[in-house]
């Protein structure tokens, strides 16, 4: 029997179901503070949700796609001053991604990494560069809606209200630093996020809504699909 139409989770499949897979999506997240109101796994939750929706749409259009378990620990050293953060650093994350794609590449022709945390960028850039040089068909795509505030602000709060509202403490939502990221980045690189925002928020989560989260999710799914879809890549 085929896997249920609404489930593309690789972990729930049996090996016969994945023999003719066209594409594997690998969500990459983090375990880090997201202010006083959002859970530590916010980035992982968003990355997995985007990957799941992209996989469903691609499979429905004829590109058999599965979603791997999320790489749930990322490079989050800038959040280390806050309890609950667990970071494996850029180099270890790069190695994890490289070995993940090498292994998956023995049975699937293409892998796309769906990234939910900006701090993972250097690791993903380095890993994808190395893997492409080795001959793998691999890319990475960010979960980053245009114009969104950087961290634990309105965008991520709206997304979590849509995806997992029971884990959002709206009564604790409060603004953090609302300065542009380019302005605070030098200080953040030296002293971490706590140096620029004591409550761990970059943006203002007040006014976030589930409906806005739904729209943001749709925009990210469209952007990631454009990276993942072989037909769209061919047109581009």
PDB file of C-alpha atoms in Angstrom:
ATOM      1  CA  UNK A   1       0.000   0.000   0.000  1.00  0.00           C
ATOM      2  CA  UNK A   2       1.224   3.489  -0.846  1.00  0.00           C
ATOM      3  CA  UNK A   3       2.019   5.982   1.899  1.00  0.00           C
ATOM      4  CA  UNK A   4      -0.923   8.239   2.835  1.00  0.00           C
ATOM      5  CA  UNK A   5      -1.262  11.200   0.504  1.00  0.00           C
ATOM      6  CA  UNK A   6      -0.759  13.685   3.343  1.00  0.00           C
ATOM      7  CA  UNK A   7       2.361  12.055   4.736  1.00  0.00           C
ATOM      8  CA  UNK A   8       5.758  12.253   3.068  1.00  0.00           C
ATOM      9  CA  UNK A   9       7.802  11.432   6.174  1.00  0.00           C
ATOM     10  CA  UNK A  10      10.756   9.243   5.270  1.00  0.00           C
ATOM     11  CA  UNK A  11      10.920   7.857   8.800  1.00  0.00           C
ATOM     12  CA  UNK A  12       7.410   6.421   8.445  1.00  0.00           C
ATOM     13  CA  UNK A  13       8.083   4.704   5.112  1.00  0.00           C
ATOM     14  CA  UNK A  14       9.329   1.187   4.439  1.00  0.00           C
ATOM     15  CA  UNK A  15      12.302   0.825   2.143  1.00  0.00           C
ATOM     16  CA  UNK A  16      10.318  -0.504  -0.827  1.00  0.00           C
ATOM     17  CA  UNK A  17       8.371   2.769  -0.969  1.00  0.00           C
ATOM     18  CA  UNK A  18      11.457   4.904  -1.509  1.00  0.00           C
ATOM     19  CA  UNK A  19      13.243   2.946  -4.241  1.00  0.00           C
ATOM     20  CA  UNK A  20      12.103   5.331  -6.975  1.00  0.00           C
ATOM     21  CA  UNK A  21      12.428   8.585  -5.074  1.00  0.00           C
ATOM     22  CA  UNK A  22      13.242  11.688  -7.130  1.00  0.00           C
ATOM     23  CA  UNK A  23      14.025  14.123  -4.327  1.00  0.00           C
ATOM     24  CA  UNK A  24      14.784  14.162  -0.620  1.00  0.00           C
ATOM     25  CA  UNK A  25      14.125  17.282   1.445  1.00  0.00           C
ATOM     26  CA  UNK A  26      16.179  17.600   4.644  1.00  0.00           C
ATOM     27  CA  UNK A  27      14.912  20.201   7.133  1.00  0.00           C
ATOM     28  CA  UNK A  28      17.697  21.898   9.093  1.00  0.00           C
ATOM     29  CA  UNK A  29      16.792  23.781  12.254  1.00  0.00           C
ATOM     30  CA  UNK A  30      18.163  24.647  15.666  1.00  0.00           C
ATOM     31  CA  UNK A  31      17.517  24.373  19.381  1.00  0.00           C
ATOM     32  CA  UNK A  32      17.840  27.905  20.703  1.00  0.00           C
ATOM     33  CA  UNK A  33      16.005  30.540  22.670  1.00  0.00           C
ATOM     34  CA  UNK A  34      13.214  32.396  20.908  1.00  0.00           C
ATOM     35  CA  UNK A  35      12.387  35.055  23.464  1.00  0.00           C
ATOM     36  CA  UNK A  36      10.050  34.603  26.411  1.00  0.00           C
ATOM     37  CA  UNK A  37       7.120  33.396  24.286  1.00  0.00           C
ATOM     38  CA  UNK A  38       8.269  30.898  21.623  1.00  0.00           C
ATOM     39  CA  UNK A  39       9.621  27.349  22.045  1.00  0.00           C
ATOM     40  CA  UNK A  40      13.246  26.402  21.583  1.00  0.00           C
ATOM     41  CA  UNK A  41      12.469  24.291  18.510  1.00  0.00           C
ATOM     42  CA  UNK A  42      10.794  27.105  16.549  1.00  0.00           C
ATOM     43  CA  UNK A  43      13.279  27.020  13.652  1.00  0.00           C
ATOM     44  CA  UNK A  44      13.048  23.241  13.343  1.00  0.00           C
ATOM     45  CA  UNK A  45       9.255  23.340  13.433  1.00  0.00           C
ATOM     46  CA  UNK A  46       9.086  25.901  10.644  1.00  0.00           C
ATOM     47  CA  UNK A  47      11.683  24.164   8.454  1.00  0.00           C
ATOM     48  CA  UNK A  48       9.900  20.826   8.797  1.00  0.00           C
ATOM     49  CA  UNK A  49       6.503  22.361   7.998  1.00  0.00           C
ATOM     50  CA  UNK A  50       7.844  24.015   4.848  1.00  0.00           C
ATOM     51  CA  UNK A  51       9.563  20.820   3.713  1.00  0.00           C
ATOM     52  CA  UNK A  52       6.446  18.746   4.375  1.00  0.00           C
ATOM     53  CA  UNK A  53       4.232  21.049   2.311  1.00  0.00           C
ATOM     54  CA  UNK A  54       6.739  21.243  -0.552  1.00  0.00           C
ATOM     55  CA  UNK A  55       7.015  17.438  -0.589  1.00  0.00           C
ATOM     56  CA  UNK A  56       3.256  17.031  -0.762  1.00  0.00           C
ATOM     57  CA  UNK A  57       2.937  19.479  -3.645  1.00  0.00           C
ATOM     58  CA  UNK A  58       5.839  18.061  -5.629  1.00  0.00           C
ATOM     59  CA  UNK A  59       4.667  14.478  -5.197  1.00  0.00           C
ATOM     60  CA  UNK A  60       1.178  15.468  -6.322  1.00  0.00           C
ATOM     61  CA  UNK A  61       2.703  16.967  -9.480  1.00  0.00           C
ATOM     62  CA  UNK A  62       4.746  13.855 -10.251  1.00  0.00           C
ATOM     63  CA  UNK A  63       8.088  14.379  -8.484  1.00  0.00           C
ATOM     64  CA  UNK A  64       8.256  11.691  -5.811  1.00  0.00           C
ATOM     65  CA  UNK A  65       9.565  13.488  -2.753  1.00  0.00           C
ATOM     66  CA  UNK A  66      10.241  12.485   0.848  1.00  0.00           C
ATOM     67  CA  UNK A  67      11.129  14.495   3.939  1.00  0.00           C
ATOM     68  CA  UNK A  68      13.896  13.238   6.210  1.00  0.00           C
ATOM     69  CA  UNK A  69      13.900  13.703   9.974  1.00  0.00           C
ATOM     70  CA  UNK A  70      14.988  17.224  10.864  1.00  0.00           C
ATOM     71  CA  UNK A  71      18.603  18.004  11.680  1.00  0.00           C
ATOM     72  CA  UNK A  72      17.473  19.628  14.901  1.00  0.00           C
ATOM     73  CA  UNK A  73      20.743  20.951  16.356  1.00  0.00           C
ATOM     74  CA  UNK A  74      22.366  23.749  14.411  1.00  0.00           C
ATOM     75  CA  UNK A  75      24.981  26.461  14.712  1.00  0.00           C
ATOM     76  CA  UNK A  76      23.544  28.749  17.386  1.00  0.00           C
ATOM     77  CA  UNK A  77      26.537  30.102  19.276  1.00  0.00           C
ATOM     78  CA  UNK A  78      25.111  33.617  19.215  1.00  0.00           C
ATOM     79  CA  UNK A  79      22.314  32.404  21.525  1.00  0.00           C
ATOM     80  CA  UNK A  80      24.535  30.569  24.005  1.00  0.00           C
ATOM     81  CA  UNK A  81      23.970  33.108  26.796  1.00  0.00           C
ATOM     82  CA  UNK A  82      20.377  31.887  27.027  1.00  0.00           C
ATOM     83  CA  UNK A  83      19.477  28.663  28.844  1.00  0.00           C
ATOM     84  CA  UNK A  84      18.156  25.856  26.668  1.00  0.00           C
ATOM     85  CA  UNK A  85      20.328  26.626  23.660  1.00  0.00           C
ATOM     86  CA  UNK A  86      22.333  23.686  22.314  1.00  0.00           C
ATOM     87  CA  UNK A  87      24.703  24.499  19.463  1.00  0.00           C
ATOM     88  CA  UNK A  88      26.946  22.070  17.583  1.00  0.00           C
ATOM     89  CA  UNK A  89      28.783  24.835  15.719  1.00  0.00           C
ATOM     90  CA  UNK A  90      29.463  25.494  12.070  1.00  0.00           C
ATOM     91  CA  UNK A  91      32.103  22.833  11.443  1.00  0.00           C
ATOM     92  CA  UNK A  92      30.214  19.969  13.049  1.00  0.00           C
ATOM     93  CA  UNK A  93      27.003  20.962  11.269  1.00  0.00           C
ATOM     94  CA  UNK A  94      28.898  21.058   7.974  1.00  0.00           C
ATOM     95  CA  UNK A  95      30.139  17.522   8.590  1.00  0.00           C
ATOM     96  CA  UNK A  96      26.670  16.293   9.547  1.00  0.00           C
ATOM     97  CA  UNK A  97      25.199  17.730   6.358  1.00  0.00           C
ATOM     98  CA  UNK A  98      27.986  16.306   4.197  1.00  0.00           C
ATOM     99  CA  UNK A  99      27.585  12.800   5.608  1.00  0.00           C
ATOM    100  CA  UNK A 100      23.781  13.005   5.427  1.00  0.00           C
ATOM    101  CA  UNK A 101      23.837  13.885   1.735  1.00  0.00           C
ATOM    102  CA  UNK A 102      26.549  11.353   0.914  1.00  0.00           C
ATOM    103  CA  UNK A 103      24.492   8.594   2.493  1.00  0.00           C
ATOM    104  CA  UNK A 104      21.177   9.650   0.975  1.00  0.00           C
ATOM    105  CA  UNK A 105      22.882  10.033  -2.383  1.00  0.00           C
ATOM    106  CA  UNK A 106      23.266   6.265  -2.664  1.00  0.00           C
ATOM    107  CA  UNK A 107      19.507   5.942  -3.276  1.00  0.00           C
ATOM    108  CA  UNK A 108      18.129   9.377  -4.216  1.00  0.00           C
ATOM    109  CA  UNK A 109      19.450  11.551  -7.086  1.00  0.00           C
ATOM    110  CA  UNK A 110      18.800  14.984  -5.562  1.00  0.00           C
ATOM    111  CA  UNK A 111      18.785  16.463  -2.054  1.00  0.00           C
ATOM    112  CA  UNK A 112      17.598  19.906  -1.006  1.00  0.00           C
ATOM    113  CA  UNK A 113      18.283  21.208   2.489  1.00  0.00           C
ATOM    114  CA  UNK A 114      15.471  23.368   3.872  1.00  0.00           C
ATOM    115  CA  UNK A 115      16.998  25.741   6.405  1.00  0.00           C
ATOM    116  CA  UNK A 116      15.091  27.374   9.237  1.00  0.00           C
ATOM    117  CA  UNK A 117      17.959  29.131  11.057  1.00  0.00           C
ATOM    118  CA  UNK A 118      20.124  31.928   9.683  1.00  0.00           C
ATOM    119  CA  UNK A 119      23.110  30.886  11.790  1.00  0.00           C
ATOM    120  CA  UNK A 120      23.377  27.692   9.734  1.00  0.00           C
ATOM    121  CA  UNK A 121      24.208  29.562   6.534  1.00  0.00           C
ATOM    122  CA  UNK A 122      28.008  29.237   6.656  1.00  0.00           C
ATOM    123  CA  UNK A 123      27.807  25.499   7.337  1.00  0.00           C
ATOM    124  CA  UNK A 124      25.320  24.934   4.523  1.00  0.00           C
ATOM    125  CA  UNK A 125      27.281  27.034   2.030  1.00  0.00           C
ATOM    126  CA  UNK A 126      30.472  25.097   2.789  1.00  0.00           C
ATOM    127  CA  UNK A 127      28.758  21.701   2.766  1.00  0.00           C
ATOM    128  CA  UNK A 128      26.926  22.287  -0.509  1.00  0.00           C
ATOM    129  CA  UNK A 129      30.087  23.611  -2.185  1.00  0.00           C
ATOM    130  CA  UNK A 130      31.994  20.498  -1.143  1.00  0.00           C
ATOM    131  CA  UNK A 131      29.185  18.123  -2.117  1.00  0.00           C
ATOM    132  CA  UNK A 132      28.717  19.688  -5.549  1.00  0.00           C
ATOM    133  CA  UNK A 133      32.446  19.307  -6.151  1.00  0.00           C
ATOM    134  CA  UNK A 134      32.043  15.625  -5.256  1.00  0.00           C
ATOM    135  CA  UNK A 135      29.355  15.271  -7.908  1.00  0.00           C
ATOM    136  CA  UNK A 136      26.168  15.403  -5.813  1.00  0.00           C
ATOM    137  CA  UNK A 137      23.014  17.175  -6.989  1.00  0.00           C
ATOM    138  CA  UNK A 138      22.342  19.200  -3.862  1.00  0.00           C
ATOM    139  CA  UNK A 139      21.206  22.691  -2.892  1.00  0.00           C
ATOM    140  CA  UNK A 140      19.884  24.538   0.108  1.00  0.00           C
ATOM    141  CA  UNK A 141      16.974  26.930   0.459  1.00  0.00           C
ATOM    142  CA  UNK A 142      16.155  29.335   3.295  1.00  0.00           C
ATOM    143  CA  UNK A 143      12.828  29.666   5.098  1.00  0.00           C
ATOM    144  CA  UNK A 144      12.935  33.446   4.993  1.00  0.00           C
ATOM    145  CA  UNK A 145       9.878  35.437   3.916  1.00  0.00           C
ATOM    146  CA  UNK A 146      10.795  38.863   2.477  1.00  0.00           C
ATOM    147  CA  UNK A 147      10.628  41.709   4.960  1.00  0.00           C
ATOM    148  CA  UNK A 148      10.332  39.505   8.034  1.00  0.00           C
ATOM    149  CA  UNK A 149      11.888  40.619  11.308  1.00  0.00           C
ATOM    150  CA  UNK A 150      15.006  38.609  12.195  1.00  0.00           C
ATOM    151  CA  UNK A 151      14.278  36.535  15.304  1.00  0.00           C
ATOM    152  CA  UNK A 152      11.285  35.680  17.511  1.00  0.00           C
ATOM    153  CA  UNK A 153       9.402  38.693  16.209  1.00  0.00           C
ATOM    154  CA  UNK A 154       6.096  39.033  14.406  1.00  0.00           C
ATOM    155  CA  UNK A 155       6.946  36.666  11.550  1.00  0.00           C
ATOM    156  CA  UNK A 156       8.059  33.661  13.575  1.00  0.00           C
ATOM    157  CA  UNK A 157       5.327  34.227  16.138  1.00  0.00           C
ATOM    158  CA  UNK A 158       2.692  34.296  13.401  1.00  0.00           C
ATOM    159  CA  UNK A 159       4.108  31.125  11.877  1.00  0.00           C
ATOM    160  CA  UNK A 160       4.025  29.298  15.194  1.00  0.00           C
ATOM    161  CA  UNK A 161       0.481  30.522  15.865  1.00  0.00           C
ATOM    162  CA  UNK A 162      -0.484  28.848  12.593  1.00  0.00           C
ATOM    163  CA  UNK A 163       1.601  25.689  12.997  1.00  0.00           C
ATOM    164  CA  UNK A 164       1.541  24.989  16.735  1.00  0.00           C
ATOM    165  CA  UNK A 165      -0.490  27.594  18.617  1.00  0.00           C
ATOM    166  CA  UNK A 166      -0.539  25.665  21.899  1.00  0.00           C
ATOM    167  CA  UNK A 167       3.219  26.198  22.252  1.00  0.00           C
ATOM    168  CA  UNK A 168       3.075  30.005  21.924  1.00  0.00           C
ATOM    169  CA  UNK A 169       2.876  32.041  25.139  1.00  0.00           C
ATOM    170  CA  UNK A 170       1.213  35.119  23.665  1.00  0.00           C
ATOM    171  CA  UNK A 171       0.799  36.698  27.097  1.00  0.00           C
ATOM    172  CA  UNK A 172       4.601  36.901  27.363  1.00  0.00           C
ATOM    173  CA  UNK A 173       5.212  38.390  23.913  1.00  0.00           C
ATOM    174  CA  UNK A 174       7.178  41.628  24.090  1.00  0.00           C
ATOM    175  CA  UNK A 175       9.351  43.619  21.690  1.00  0.00           C
ATOM    176  CA  UNK A 176      13.100  43.293  21.679  1.00  0.00           C
ATOM    177  CA  UNK A 177      15.604  45.200  19.585  1.00  0.00           C
ATOM    178  CA  UNK A 178      13.866  46.644  16.539  1.00  0.00           C
ATOM    179  CA  UNK A 179      16.983  48.124  14.926  1.00  0.00           C
ATOM    180  CA  UNK A 180      17.924  46.821  11.481  1.00  0.00           C
ATOM    181  CA  UNK A 181      20.067  43.691  11.608  1.00  0.00           C
ATOM    182  CA  UNK A 182      22.877  45.408   9.715  1.00  0.00           C
ATOM    183  CA  UNK A 183      23.119  47.976  12.516  1.00  0.00           C
ATOM    184  CA  UNK A 184      23.330  45.518  15.416  1.00  0.00           C
ATOM    185  CA  UNK A 185      25.257  42.744  13.669  1.00  0.00           C
ATOM    186  CA  UNK A 186      28.768  43.947  14.639  1.00  0.00           C
ATOM    187  CA  UNK A 187      27.869  44.041  18.344  1.00  0.00           C
ATOM    188  CA  UNK A 188      26.077  40.704  18.076  1.00  0.00           C
ATOM    189  CA  UNK A 189      29.121  39.064  16.523  1.00  0.00           C
ATOM    190  CA  UNK A 190      31.212  40.163  19.480  1.00  0.00           C
ATOM    191  CA  UNK A 191      28.822  39.686  22.392  1.00  0.00           C
ATOM    192  CA  UNK A 192      26.111  37.397  21.053  1.00  0.00           C
ATOM    193  CA  UNK A 193      22.444  38.188  20.755  1.00  0.00           C
ATOM    194  CA  UNK A 194      22.138  38.987  24.464  1.00  0.00           C
ATOM    195  CA  UNK A 195      24.400  42.003  23.901  1.00  0.00           C
ATOM    196  CA  UNK A 196      21.827  43.644  21.650  1.00  0.00           C
ATOM    197  CA  UNK A 197      18.580  42.205  23.027  1.00  0.00           C
ATOM    198  CA  UNK A 198      18.389  41.072  26.664  1.00  0.00           C
ATOM    199  CA  UNK A 199      15.074  39.295  26.093  1.00  0.00           C
ATOM    200  CA  UNK A 200      16.348  37.462  23.006  1.00  0.00           C
ATOM    201  CA  UNK A 201      13.920  39.050  20.547  1.00  0.00           C
ATOM    202  CA  UNK A 202      14.838  40.903  17.356  1.00  0.00           C
ATOM    203  CA  UNK A 203      11.596  42.525  16.292  1.00  0.00           C
ATOM    204  CA  UNK A 204       8.167  42.980  17.814  1.00  0.00           C
ATOM    205  CA  UNK A 205       5.921  39.904  18.120  1.00  0.00           C
ATOM    206  CA  UNK A 206       2.882  41.873  19.233  1.00  0.00           C
ATOM    207  CA  UNK A 207       0.078  41.765  16.702  1.00  0.00           C
ATOM    208  CA  UNK A 208       1.127  38.397  15.263  1.00  0.00           C
ATOM    209  CA  UNK A 209      -1.746  36.286  13.940  1.00  0.00           C
ATOM    210  CA  UNK A 210      -2.232  32.751  12.712  1.00  0.00           C
ATOM    211  CA  UNK A 211      -3.634  34.058   9.434  1.00  0.00           C
ATOM    212  CA  UNK A 212      -0.436  36.005   8.817  1.00  0.00           C
ATOM    213  CA  UNK A 213       1.496  32.841   9.633  1.00  0.00           C
ATOM    214  CA  UNK A 214      -0.476  30.924   7.021  1.00  0.00           C
ATOM    215  CA  UNK A 215       0.379  33.521   4.385  1.00  0.00           C
ATOM    216  CA  UNK A 216       4.053  33.525   5.357  1.00  0.00           C
ATOM    217  CA  UNK A 217       4.181  29.740   5.192  1.00  0.00           C
ATOM    218  CA  UNK A 218       2.662  29.777   1.702  1.00  0.00           C
ATOM    219  CA  UNK A 219       5.267  32.307   0.538  1.00  0.00           C
ATOM    220  CA  UNK A 220       8.130  30.201   1.910  1.00  0.00           C
ATOM    221  CA  UNK A 221       6.742  27.019   0.375  1.00  0.00           C
ATOM    222  CA  UNK A 222       6.601  28.736  -3.009  1.00  0.00           C
ATOM    223  CA  UNK A 223      10.202  29.960  -2.689  1.00  0.00           C
ATOM    224  CA  UNK A 224      11.584  26.598  -1.563  1.00  0.00           C
ATOM    225  CA  UNK A 225       9.669  24.753  -4.257  1.00  0.00           C
ATOM    226  CA  UNK A 226      11.311  27.005  -6.850  1.00  0.00           C
ATOM    227  CA  UNK A 227      14.690  25.706  -5.658  1.00  0.00           C
ATOM    228  CA  UNK A 228      13.603  22.089  -5.367  1.00  0.00           C
ATOM    229  CA  UNK A 229      11.407  21.598  -8.434  1.00  0.00           C
ATOM    230  CA  UNK A 230      13.370  20.284 -11.430  1.00  0.00           C
ATOM    231  CA  UNK A 231      10.824  21.774 -13.870  1.00  0.00           C
ATOM    232  CA  UNK A 232      11.089  25.244 -12.358  1.00  0.00           C
ATOM    233  CA  UNK A 233      14.875  25.008 -12.298  1.00  0.00           C
ATOM    234  CA  UNK A 234      14.880  24.079 -15.967  1.00  0.00           C
ATOM    235  CA  UNK A 235      12.708  27.086 -16.825  1.00  0.00           C
ATOM    236  CA  UNK A 236      14.948  29.396 -14.769  1.00  0.00           C
TER     237      UNK A 236
END
